[in-house]
Amino acid sequence: MKKILRFNYLLVMILMNSPLQADRYIELSAAKANVNTPAANTYPLLADIRLGYRQPGYQLELAFMTSLNDDRLNQLTVDIPSVFSAYYHYLPFPDSSLKLHLIVGGSLVNIESSYPGLETAKDDFYGVSYGIGFEESFKSIPRLKLTVDWIKLYHGEQLEIDAASLGVHYEF
Amino acid sequence: MNFNGFKPVIFFSLSLLLMACSDPEDENTLVELHTVAYQDVIDLSFSETTETTVSINSTVTFTLQGLKSNGIDSFSLTRDLEWSISDGAISRISQQGLLSTGDTAEYITLTAKLGFLSESIDIFVSSAKFDRVVQLDEQEIDIDMCQSQRLNPVGRYIDENGNEEIRMVDNTIIDDIQWSVLNAADSTVSKHAYVETVDDVVMLHTLAAGDFIIQAEALSVITGEQETSQDFEQTIGNQMNSIKICNYSDEDLSSCNVTAIDIEKDSDLSIIAVASYQLDDGSTVNENISQNSQWGLSDSDNASVDFSIDQQYIDVTGEIENTSATLSVACGVIEQSLDAVEDISQGVILESLISCDSNTDCVATSATVTVSELSVLSFDVSANDTDVNDDEQLELDQQPEEISLIVTANYSNNTSQIITDDDDLVYSIIDIENTVIEEKADSPGVFTVLRDGVAKIKLDYRDESFIVIIDVPV
């Protein structure tokens, strides 16, 4: 609970710093997560919803992911019911048609795993996130953009969780 | 580059400082679940034959069995195991399950962990000393002719109080055991079975069926002298239905069969002997028995045969072009004497055809070996010391009296040879109507120039051809 409160504080701080003149946007994506352990990996599927605002050269956003499909590894079932994230995107080439995003932020990843004979385990993993992305505008609808990114949601000692997303981004 | 964009980074970085990372301990559950699930295991166990008493100053490799989630199948686990040893132990265990005991007797507990599963076994590290081999194996040995089987010899150990321990011979002793295999009928050294030890593994290899006596001689640490074991009587059965020759590359041993081997000179083909055995349940099984078969080759000048290093196949090599030989292979007692074979553990190859002794358990087969000519990959041709390319015109500066060709053949064995005078090389002047050149009698490859024009000569040799085109000036 304590960590969730800290996380909410982070999100509120971001919202309080939102400039009035910023371009606000919504982004919808499908994401494939990779739960990477030394022995094996699992790949749950996620829906990714992001809200944010953009200033020239950067953007700030809040992201929420929820499960579309769990993944199985023999008898093990791994699901990601939720991921809360806040990201800062640095756009080094804001005038380019194909925009590069360098992403940094924080994420709280909730994972459920079940195995025959054991109680379902629910674990939260939180920490610094980072990644890279690209966006390209549709020529006919400049406010609508195609986005793709890869974000390391959690980087632990034995466990790594990342997500690759493909979606659309609409600016209001 | 827009550096104004960095301003929010300061705010953001400060905010991130509020977030510590998860405790790495929290990762254990998920990591362990993946570890177990990857191997689809629900239970661990040590094999029933796991030795629970080991000698001081020795090494023993422990293996763990994993029970699959279907509750039926089990397999030997080789990855992701974490081995540990009880606190205070002098002995050490590696993460590969290799126990290295110290120089002091002790009781230890070994624990192997796979994810959230773990299994332990109590081990006594004994200071008892080896005396002699008392059993060939902990279990009865059931072996057929031309098969190989691992032996786990059992030894008698005696501790300082005179207490006897009967357990598997450890690796400090096993390499030094001298094995003898005798024919039971007359106690002579047998040429039909042998025991060898490689890398602490003792293997019994058989070449024929029959009754044998196996003896183990080793240095007794108790008496300080070489002690020979009792006679271990061992019968080698004959459940073999047939034998055949196959290519080493054949994957389906039930359907393969080679009766003719075609090879070029200096090239080789890898061959195996395959036996079909009758099992007790009525089914049959095919095995590669090359190592324990007896091979023979007639006309051994024409071809040669050698075992591979691991003796899992033989290489048949062509030696003389346009010749043949016969390769035979047998399992059992053959008519030919093996007296000339000094060490049957190096494999048996006789320079003659081999055949079965009709009064014994024996099966044999053979294949013809045909050694064909080397094939030609390309030619190097020069005309009056100038290189010529195939089907490309060579321009001469002035009209010579003669054109002399030098023809070199490049063979498939990566050798080359000048074949200008070879009887098999055929020179043909293609457009003879122009009569630019004519062959010079008794001088292969030499042509007399008659007038100006384009001369074309076709060279044919071992299914390869080459066109020489020369523009002879006025």
XYZ file of C-alpha atoms in Angstrom:
646
model
C 0.000 0.000 0.000
C 2.847 2.299 0.886
C 4.414 1.923 -2.500
C 1.109 2.575 -4.267
C 0.731 5.798 -2.292
C 4.208 6.854 -3.367
C 3.307 6.019 -6.921
C 0.092 8.067 -6.782
C 2.093 10.966 -5.433
C 4.293 10.782 -8.474
C 1.312 10.872 -10.798
C -0.241 13.851 -9.008
C 3.020 15.747 -9.224
C 3.071 15.195 -12.962
C -0.496 16.399 -13.410
C 0.142 19.501 -11.291
C 2.982 20.440 -13.591
C 0.873 20.114 -16.744
C 1.095 23.359 -18.759
C -2.220 24.881 -19.712
C -1.244 25.277 -23.354
C -0.069 21.718 -23.838
C -1.438 19.366 -26.536
C -3.252 16.622 -24.763
C -3.478 13.165 -26.255
C -4.741 9.648 -25.763
C -2.973 6.545 -26.932
C -4.368 3.017 -27.296
C -2.053 0.071 -27.887
C -1.760 -3.644 -27.709
C 1.339 -4.778 -25.856
C 3.180 -8.019 -25.492
C 4.932 -8.307 -22.167
C 8.005 -10.417 -21.578
C 8.416 -11.792 -18.071
C 12.039 -12.809 -18.232
C 13.635 -15.121 -15.646
C 16.975 -16.949 -15.862
C 15.221 -20.249 -16.594
C 12.414 -19.243 -18.933
C 10.178 -16.461 -20.187
C 6.422 -15.956 -20.404
C 4.570 -13.508 -22.649
C 1.170 -12.233 -21.430
C -0.750 -9.873 -23.729
C -1.909 -6.452 -22.512
C -4.126 -3.551 -23.509
C -2.302 -0.238 -23.020
C -4.127 3.076 -22.444
C -2.116 6.279 -22.077
C -3.081 9.893 -21.403
C -0.643 12.746 -21.617
C 0.308 16.161 -22.880
C 2.975 17.215 -25.283
C 5.226 20.248 -25.340
C 7.798 20.902 -28.027
C 10.554 18.438 -27.419
C 8.968 16.325 -24.713
C 5.790 14.772 -23.424
C 4.532 13.503 -20.103
C 2.047 10.683 -19.824
C 0.238 8.324 -17.508
C -0.212 4.751 -18.674
C -2.420 1.923 -17.551
C -2.125 -1.612 -18.900
C -4.492 -4.454 -18.214
C -4.557 -8.085 -19.212
C -5.827 -9.230 -22.587
C -4.521 -12.766 -22.319
C -2.395 -14.753 -19.918
C 0.468 -16.980 -21.006
C 1.227 -20.586 -20.103
C 4.513 -22.345 -19.628
C 3.627 -26.010 -19.265
C 1.631 -26.025 -15.998
C 2.423 -22.414 -15.086
C -0.045 -19.622 -15.915
C 1.227 -16.040 -15.790
C -1.026 -13.013 -16.071
C -0.493 -9.263 -15.644
C -3.767 -7.784 -14.326
C -2.432 -4.249 -14.160
C 0.510 -1.979 -14.821
C 0.502 1.658 -13.681
C 3.185 3.869 -15.186
C 4.229 7.489 -15.538
C 6.610 8.363 -18.353
C 8.612 11.296 -19.545
C 9.320 11.173 -23.291
C 12.207 13.169 -24.671
C 11.885 13.883 -28.385
C 15.360 14.776 -29.686
C 14.083 15.500 -33.209
C 10.630 17.088 -32.705
C 10.414 18.448 -36.264
C 11.033 15.110 -37.910
C 8.125 13.231 -39.481
C 9.220 10.000 -37.843
C 9.722 10.989 -34.215
C 12.091 9.210 -31.913
C 11.038 8.922 -28.256
C 13.496 8.314 -25.455
C 11.377 7.217 -22.524
C 12.032 7.211 -18.776
C 9.647 6.843 -15.892
C 8.380 4.524 -13.224
C 6.077 1.518 -13.257
C 4.162 -0.643 -10.842
C 3.581 -4.105 -12.321
C 1.155 -6.540 -10.759
C 1.670 -10.195 -11.734
C -0.454 -13.221 -10.928
C 1.007 -16.684 -11.335
C -0.588 -20.038 -10.664
C 0.807 -23.558 -10.599
C -0.946 -26.841 -9.754
C -0.826 -27.562 -6.040
C 0.176 -24.017 -5.084
C -1.854 -20.988 -4.126
C -2.070 -18.306 -6.783
C 0.775 -15.880 -6.197
C 0.242 -12.126 -6.563
C 3.376 -10.021 -6.698
C 3.986 -6.294 -7.247
C 7.179 -5.089 -8.855
C 7.987 -1.399 -9.069
C 10.914 0.690 -10.077
C 12.408 2.855 -12.784
C 11.307 2.185 -16.356
C 13.003 3.158 -19.582
C 12.585 2.534 -23.254
C 12.544 3.777 -26.799
C 9.727 4.463 -29.240
C 8.821 5.859 -32.608
C 5.775 7.679 -33.918
C 4.662 8.552 -37.414
C 1.694 10.743 -38.373
C -0.991 9.649 -40.789
C -0.832 12.129 -43.685
C -4.619 12.336 -44.054
C -5.202 12.827 -40.289
C -2.148 14.605 -38.813
C -3.518 14.340 -35.263
C -3.638 10.576 -35.558
C -0.303 8.811 -35.247
C 0.994 5.289 -35.322
C 3.226 4.494 -32.373
C 5.528 1.667 -31.468
C 7.674 1.417 -28.383
C 9.581 -0.939 -26.153
C 9.785 -0.214 -22.436
C 11.669 -1.999 -19.701
C 9.015 -1.919 -16.998
C 11.087 -3.579 -14.305
C 14.752 -4.393 -14.027
C 15.483 -6.623 -11.046
C 18.279 -8.931 -10.005
C 16.792 -12.103 -11.461
C 13.610 -10.816 -13.040
C 13.060 -8.439 -15.908
C 9.738 -7.322 -17.294
C 9.401 -5.428 -20.537
C 6.621 -4.657 -22.957
C 6.543 -3.987 -26.685
C 3.519 -1.909 -27.760
C 1.947 -1.077 -31.100
C -0.931 1.405 -31.171
C -2.447 4.700 -32.227
C -2.061 8.149 -30.663
C -4.602 10.943 -31.031
C -3.956 14.573 -30.100
C -6.855 16.812 -29.059
C 17.907 18.912 -30.764
C 15.555 20.653 -28.315
C 17.368 21.085 -25.011
C 14.446 22.881 -23.391
C 12.916 19.452 -23.187
C 15.378 18.527 -20.487
C 13.783 20.871 -17.916
C 11.071 18.427 -16.900
C 13.732 15.767 -16.479
C 14.881 17.461 -13.291
C 11.388 17.385 -11.869
C 10.853 13.869 -13.075
C 14.120 12.584 -11.701
C 13.348 14.016 -8.289
C 9.969 12.336 -8.409
C 11.534 9.036 -9.319
C 13.735 9.215 -6.274
C 10.576 8.723 -4.264
C 10.221 5.327 -5.821
C 12.591 2.696 -4.576
C 12.816 -0.550 -6.477
C 11.108 -3.713 -5.307
C 12.936 -5.891 -2.850
C 14.784 -8.546 -4.928
C 13.402 -11.161 -2.522
C 9.989 -10.461 -4.037
C 11.244 -11.900 -7.318
C 11.893 -15.352 -5.910
C 8.385 -16.743 -6.236
C 8.043 -15.847 -9.899
C 11.586 -16.931 -10.742
C 11.151 -20.274 -8.985
C 7.815 -20.912 -10.666
C 9.346 -20.331 -14.092
C 12.284 -22.574 -13.214
C 10.069 -25.498 -12.248
C 7.513 -24.928 -14.993
C 10.141 -24.790 -17.720
C 11.146 -28.373 -16.945
C 7.516 -29.364 -16.293
C 8.492 -31.057 -13.051
C 6.317 -31.718 -9.999
C 8.665 -33.761 -7.831
C 12.364 -34.499 -7.328
C 14.060 -37.678 -6.187
C 17.455 -39.281 -6.047
C 17.760 -42.557 -7.920
C 17.262 -45.717 -5.854
C 20.780 -46.760 -6.818
C 22.349 -43.563 -5.476
C 25.362 -44.478 -3.390
C 24.922 -43.254 0.200
C 28.399 -44.226 1.369
C 31.396 -42.728 -0.386
C 35.109 -42.810 0.304
C 37.183 -39.990 1.688
C 39.337 -38.155 -0.884
C 37.087 -39.215 -3.745
C 34.660 -37.559 -6.139
C 31.150 -38.736 -6.933
C 28.664 -37.139 -9.303
C 25.096 -37.128 -8.013
C 22.121 -36.898 -10.338
C 18.532 -36.063 -9.608
C 15.401 -37.411 -11.230
C 12.507 -35.090 -12.040
C 8.937 -36.412 -12.192
C 7.018 -34.845 -15.064
C 3.663 -33.206 -14.447
C 1.915 -36.194 -16.030
C 2.965 -38.080 -12.901
C 4.443 -40.909 -14.991
C 7.549 -39.888 -16.852
C 10.775 -39.042 -15.114
C 14.081 -37.825 -16.441
C 17.532 -36.874 -15.265
C 17.714 -33.172 -14.408
C 20.753 -31.384 -15.742
C 19.992 -27.651 -15.530
C 18.855 -25.003 -13.074
C 19.673 -27.177 -10.061
C 21.159 -25.549 -6.985
C 23.251 -27.926 -4.922
C 24.156 -27.357 -1.294
C 25.799 -29.318 1.483
C 25.116 -29.352 5.208
C 26.786 -26.657 7.283
C 30.177 -27.532 8.678
C 30.881 -30.246 6.127
C 34.464 -30.701 5.012
C 33.308 -32.157 1.710
C 32.260 -29.832 -1.108
C 29.522 -30.048 -3.732
C 29.707 -28.260 -7.089
C 26.714 -26.831 -8.894
C 27.056 -29.754 -11.317
C 26.395 -32.212 -8.466
C 30.026 -33.288 -8.132
C 30.789 -34.169 -4.512
C 34.459 -33.889 -3.540
C 35.009 -35.514 -0.200
C 37.665 -34.410 2.236
C 40.163 -36.508 4.141
C 37.944 -37.038 7.168
C 34.994 -39.331 7.700
C 31.755 -37.431 8.235
C 28.006 -37.533 7.815
C 26.703 -34.948 5.389
C 23.410 -33.992 3.814
C 23.245 -33.024 0.164
C 20.348 -30.888 -0.981
C 19.367 -30.203 -4.543
C 16.910 -27.412 -5.256
C 14.987 -26.745 -8.431
C 12.891 -23.631 -8.046
C 10.596 -24.213 -5.088
C 11.204 -27.993 -5.136
C 14.022 -29.536 -3.162
C 15.264 -32.983 -2.191
C 17.922 -34.071 0.268
C 19.946 -37.204 0.821
C 22.125 -38.254 3.752
C 25.612 -39.415 2.808
C 28.281 -41.092 4.902
C 31.802 -40.165 3.915
C 33.738 -43.229 4.967
C 37.411 -43.685 5.718
C 37.132 -47.445 5.060
C 39.789 -48.712 2.668
C 39.297 -50.695 -0.517
C 40.084 -54.374 -0.407
C 38.777 -56.060 -3.573
C 35.987 -56.216 -6.124
C 33.239 -58.551 -4.961
C 30.559 -58.059 -7.651
C 30.584 -57.065 -11.311
C 27.551 -54.884 -10.800
C 24.839 -54.238 -8.244
C 22.397 -55.853 -10.652
C 22.467 -58.930 -12.835
C 24.018 -58.199 -16.218
C 21.861 -59.105 -19.194
C 23.860 -58.596 -22.367
C 23.760 -59.983 -25.883
C 26.552 -60.600 -28.348
C 28.035 -57.510 -29.993
C 26.527 -55.231 -27.366
C 28.197 -52.974 -24.806
C 27.029 -52.391 -21.269
C 28.220 -50.255 -18.391
C 29.349 -52.060 -15.256
C 29.137 -50.571 -11.770
C 31.532 -52.854 -9.895
C 30.942 -53.363 -6.201
C 33.875 -53.512 -3.814
C 34.582 -54.541 -0.259
C 35.904 -51.791 1.991
C 37.144 -52.272 5.545
C 37.377 -49.502 8.117
C 39.895 -49.094 10.926
C 37.671 -51.116 13.266
C 37.504 -54.033 10.870
C 33.932 -53.304 9.825
C 33.110 -54.280 6.273
C 31.348 -52.015 3.787
C 30.056 -53.395 0.502
C 29.512 -50.556 -1.946
C 30.278 -49.343 -5.421
C 33.947 -48.965 -6.202
C 34.857 -45.289 -6.067
C 36.764 -43.282 -8.630
C 40.026 -43.428 -6.720
C 40.206 -47.160 -7.408
C 38.181 -47.816 -10.522
C 40.750 -46.651 -13.095
C 43.400 -48.952 -11.615
C 41.423 -52.186 -11.865
C 42.889 -54.653 -14.364
C 40.113 -56.630 -16.029
C 40.454 -60.090 -17.593
C 37.881 -61.952 -19.635
C 38.448 -65.705 -19.991
C 36.640 -68.359 -21.963
C 34.761 -70.464 -19.427
C 35.497 -73.690 -21.316
C 39.295 -73.578 -21.062
C 40.129 -70.460 -19.006
C 42.110 -68.985 -21.899
C 42.043 -65.261 -22.526
C 39.006 -64.570 -24.634
C 39.029 -62.706 -27.920
C 35.254 -62.435 -27.807
C 34.711 -60.002 -24.942
C 36.660 -57.373 -23.062
C 36.228 -54.844 -20.269
C 37.666 -51.352 -20.537
C 37.596 -48.315 -18.281
C 37.442 -44.844 -19.789
C 36.976 -41.739 -17.645
C 35.914 -43.758 -14.580
C 33.298 -45.625 -16.622
C 33.657 -49.412 -16.877
C 32.207 -50.966 -20.033
C 31.763 -54.623 -20.966
C 31.997 -55.168 -24.737
C 31.097 -58.477 -26.360
C 31.925 -59.872 -29.788
C 30.295 -63.298 -29.514
C 27.860 -65.293 -27.421
C 29.022 -67.827 -24.856
C 30.056 -68.370 -21.249
C 32.863 -66.264 -19.874
C 34.710 -65.620 -16.636
C 35.524 -62.047 -15.706
C 38.179 -61.211 -13.131
C 39.139 -57.895 -11.554
C 42.616 -57.342 -10.176
C 43.351 -54.281 -8.081
C 45.651 -53.043 -5.359
C 44.182 -53.738 -1.934
C 44.745 -50.753 0.314
C 44.353 -53.164 3.220
C 47.061 -55.692 2.265
C 49.122 -53.465 -0.005
C 49.148 -56.190 -2.645
C 47.389 -56.837 -5.938
C 44.281 -58.844 -5.160
C 42.336 -60.759 -7.802
C 38.641 -61.047 -7.362
C 36.718 -64.261 -7.418
C 35.641 -65.515 -10.851
C 32.518 -63.731 -12.037
C 30.631 -66.033 -14.395
C 28.917 -64.159 -17.176
C 26.835 -65.522 -20.017
C 26.521 -63.525 -23.212
C 23.311 -64.318 -25.020
C 22.318 -64.519 -28.640
C 19.041 -62.832 -29.432
C 20.349 -61.388 -32.679
C 18.158 -61.942 -35.716
C 20.269 -60.403 -38.452
C 23.095 -58.053 -39.312
C 23.336 -55.538 -42.137
C 25.513 -52.715 -43.370
C 24.217 -49.143 -43.397
C 25.562 -45.680 -44.012
C 26.592 -43.823 -40.864
C 24.332 -40.989 -42.012
C 21.243 -43.232 -42.081
C 18.823 -42.138 -39.387
C 16.301 -44.965 -39.732
C 18.195 -48.106 -38.788
C 15.185 -50.317 -39.437
C 14.993 -49.562 -43.160
C 18.609 -48.892 -44.131
C 20.685 -51.459 -46.008
C 23.844 -51.096 -48.082
C 24.938 -53.917 -50.393
C 27.118 -51.907 -52.782
C 29.555 -49.151 -51.852
C 30.673 -46.859 -54.682
C 33.550 -44.560 -53.850
C 36.108 -42.622 -55.851
C 39.791 -43.094 -55.326
C 40.975 -41.265 -52.180
C 37.454 -40.557 -51.012
C 35.789 -42.383 -48.159
C 32.379 -43.409 -46.957
C 31.358 -43.907 -43.334
C 29.698 -47.263 -42.761
C 28.097 -48.958 -39.755
C 27.002 -52.480 -38.896
C 23.419 -52.702 -37.680
C 22.041 -55.673 -35.769
C 18.414 -56.530 -35.202
C 17.810 -58.009 -31.733
C 14.758 -59.908 -30.571
C 13.412 -58.579 -27.290
C 11.608 -60.657 -24.678
C 8.281 -59.004 -25.508
C 8.530 -60.151 -29.127
C 9.520 -56.789 -30.570
C 12.817 -56.088 -32.286
C 15.334 -53.303 -31.864
C 18.088 -52.176 -34.241
C 21.458 -51.125 -32.857
C 24.689 -49.827 -34.285
C 27.156 -52.613 -33.355
C 30.117 -51.386 -35.433
C 32.477 -51.239 -32.450
C 31.854 -54.860 -31.446
C 31.642 -56.334 -34.953
C 34.418 -58.128 -36.775
C 35.170 -56.600 -40.165
C 37.021 -58.104 -43.109
C 38.051 -56.727 -46.476
C 39.144 -58.699 -49.501
C 41.558 -57.113 -52.007
C 42.754 -54.689 -49.391
C 45.114 -53.034 -51.875
C 42.095 -51.693 -53.723
C 40.355 -50.209 -50.698
C 41.065 -49.744 -47.015
C 39.017 -49.745 -43.827
C 39.632 -47.890 -40.566
C 37.655 -47.380 -37.397
C 36.616 -43.880 -36.427
C 38.147 -42.558 -33.213
C 35.013 -43.334 -31.207
C 34.655 -46.681 -33.024
C 31.041 -45.878 -33.836
C 31.642 -46.330 -37.580
C 34.289 -47.373 -40.079
C 35.611 -45.375 -43.006
C 35.952 -47.259 -46.306
C 38.500 -45.506 -48.534
C 39.113 -46.098 -52.251
C 42.783 -46.752 -53.015
C 43.138 -47.918 -56.656
C 40.909 -46.615 -59.442
C 38.684 -49.002 -61.398
C 39.021 -51.831 -58.921
C 36.739 -53.499 -56.430
C 36.797 -55.258 -53.094
C 34.353 -56.985 -50.769
C 33.617 -55.747 -47.282
C 32.269 -58.318 -44.839
C 31.135 -57.980 -41.255
C 30.151 -60.561 -38.675
C 29.012 -60.882 -35.103
C 29.812 -64.124 -33.311
C 32.498 -66.754 -33.713
C 34.010 -66.559 -37.199
C 36.000 -69.143 -39.124
C 39.036 -66.919 -39.369
C 41.501 -66.763 -36.508
C 41.754 -63.643 -34.369
C 45.207 -64.600 -33.110
C 46.781 -61.834 -35.180
C 44.596 -59.225 -33.505
C 46.628 -58.128 -30.514
C 44.047 -55.871 -28.880
C 40.402 -56.452 -29.738
C 39.484 -53.273 -27.858
C 40.929 -51.320 -30.801
C 38.389 -52.998 -33.113
C 38.707 -56.079 -35.303
C 39.515 -55.611 -38.992
C 40.980 -58.517 -40.980
C 42.567 -58.192 -44.413
C 40.430 -61.004 -45.778
C 36.795 -61.868 -46.122
C 35.319 -63.204 -42.930
C 32.680 -65.861 -42.595
C 30.754 -67.494 -39.802
C 31.779 -70.734 -38.190
C 28.753 -72.854 -39.060
C 28.701 -74.548 -35.641
C 28.378 -71.383 -33.598
C 26.078 -68.455 -32.996
C 27.137 -66.072 -35.704
C 25.606 -63.798 -38.323
C 27.441 -62.121 -41.187
C 26.843 -60.031 -44.270
C 28.882 -58.338 -46.974
C 28.863 -55.530 -49.511
C 30.833 -54.939 -52.685
C 33.126 -51.936 -52.776
C 33.681 -50.359 -56.186
C 36.487 -47.825 -56.506
C 35.834 -45.517 -59.420
C 38.079 -43.019 -61.146
C 38.597 -39.621 -59.658
C 36.202 -37.177 -61.205
C 37.577 -34.055 -62.842
C 36.369 -30.747 -61.479
C 38.131 -28.481 -63.988
C 41.008 -28.143 -66.454
C 43.931 -25.742 -66.666
C 44.987 -25.405 -70.307
C 47.783 -23.444 -71.910
C 48.547 -22.985 -75.601
C 52.157 -22.116 -76.453
C 52.620 -21.176 -72.762
C 49.628 -18.815 -72.721
C 46.697 -19.699 -70.449
C 43.447 -20.437 -72.229
C 39.946 -20.150 -70.758
C 37.193 -22.576 -71.627
C 35.268 -21.480 -74.734
C 37.027 -18.098 -74.845
C 39.051 -17.021 -77.851
C 42.810 -16.570 -77.480
C 44.328 -13.952 -79.798
C 47.869 -14.762 -80.963
C 50.275 -11.947 -81.971
C 51.719 -13.849 -84.859
C 51.113 -17.077 -86.658
C 53.104 -19.909 -85.053
C 54.210 -23.033 -86.852
C 52.694 -25.201 -84.148
C 50.267 -24.900 -81.272
C 51.257 -26.941 -78.236
C 48.641 -27.522 -75.564
C 49.474 -28.419 -71.965
C 46.403 -29.834 -70.191
C 46.183 -30.161 -66.408
C 43.248 -31.937 -64.766
C 42.055 -30.790 -61.325
C 40.577 -33.798 -59.527
C 37.919 -34.139 -56.862
C 40.533 -35.079 -54.250
C 42.111 -31.620 -54.672
C 45.079 -32.963 -56.597
C 46.138 -31.911 -60.092
C 47.949 -33.787 -62.818
C 49.233 -32.973 -66.316
C 47.282 -35.251 -68.639
C 48.448 -33.965 -72.031
C 49.751 -37.421 -72.966
C 46.999 -39.391 -71.182
C 45.385 -41.921 -73.512
C 41.961 -41.060 -72.094
C 42.244 -37.426 -73.158
C 40.601 -37.031 -76.559
C 41.496 -34.029 -78.767
C 38.922 -33.159 -81.439
C 39.339 -30.356 -84.004
C 35.811 -29.023 -84.175
C 35.512 -26.978 -87.387
C 37.708 -29.169 -89.485
C 36.498 -27.635 -92.757
C 38.518 -24.522 -92.108
C 41.645 -26.631 -91.831
C 43.421 -23.993 -89.765
C 45.281 -26.690 -87.857
C 45.855 -30.409 -87.976
C 47.017 -32.865 -85.329
C 50.677 -33.694 -85.357
C 51.206 -37.409 -85.485
C 52.582 -39.099 -82.327
C 52.580 -35.793 -80.461
C 49.498 -35.530 -78.257
C 48.409 -31.945 -77.734
C 50.541 -30.583 -80.603
C 48.877 -29.150 -83.697
C 50.473 -27.938 -86.931
C 49.228 -24.531 -88.091
C 48.183 -24.634 -91.750
C 46.863 -21.140 -92.308
C 45.226 -18.180 -90.582
C 41.754 -18.403 -89.075
C 40.031 -19.560 -85.896
C 41.037 -22.963 -84.637
C 38.730 -24.848 -82.239
C 39.811 -27.913 -80.320
C 37.548 -29.849 -77.978
C 39.138 -31.751 -75.078
C 37.215 -34.680 -73.547
C 38.373 -36.444 -70.385
C 36.377 -38.356 -67.767
C 33.002 -36.830 -68.618
C 34.405 -33.314 -68.604
C 35.146 -31.229 -71.694
C 36.982 -28.013 -72.514
C 36.871 -25.917 -75.681
C 40.084 -24.251 -76.841
C 39.549 -21.395 -79.324
C 42.606 -19.744 -80.908
C 42.599 -16.922 -83.429
C 45.594 -17.560 -85.671
C 46.637 -14.320 -87.438
C 47.886 -14.062 -90.989
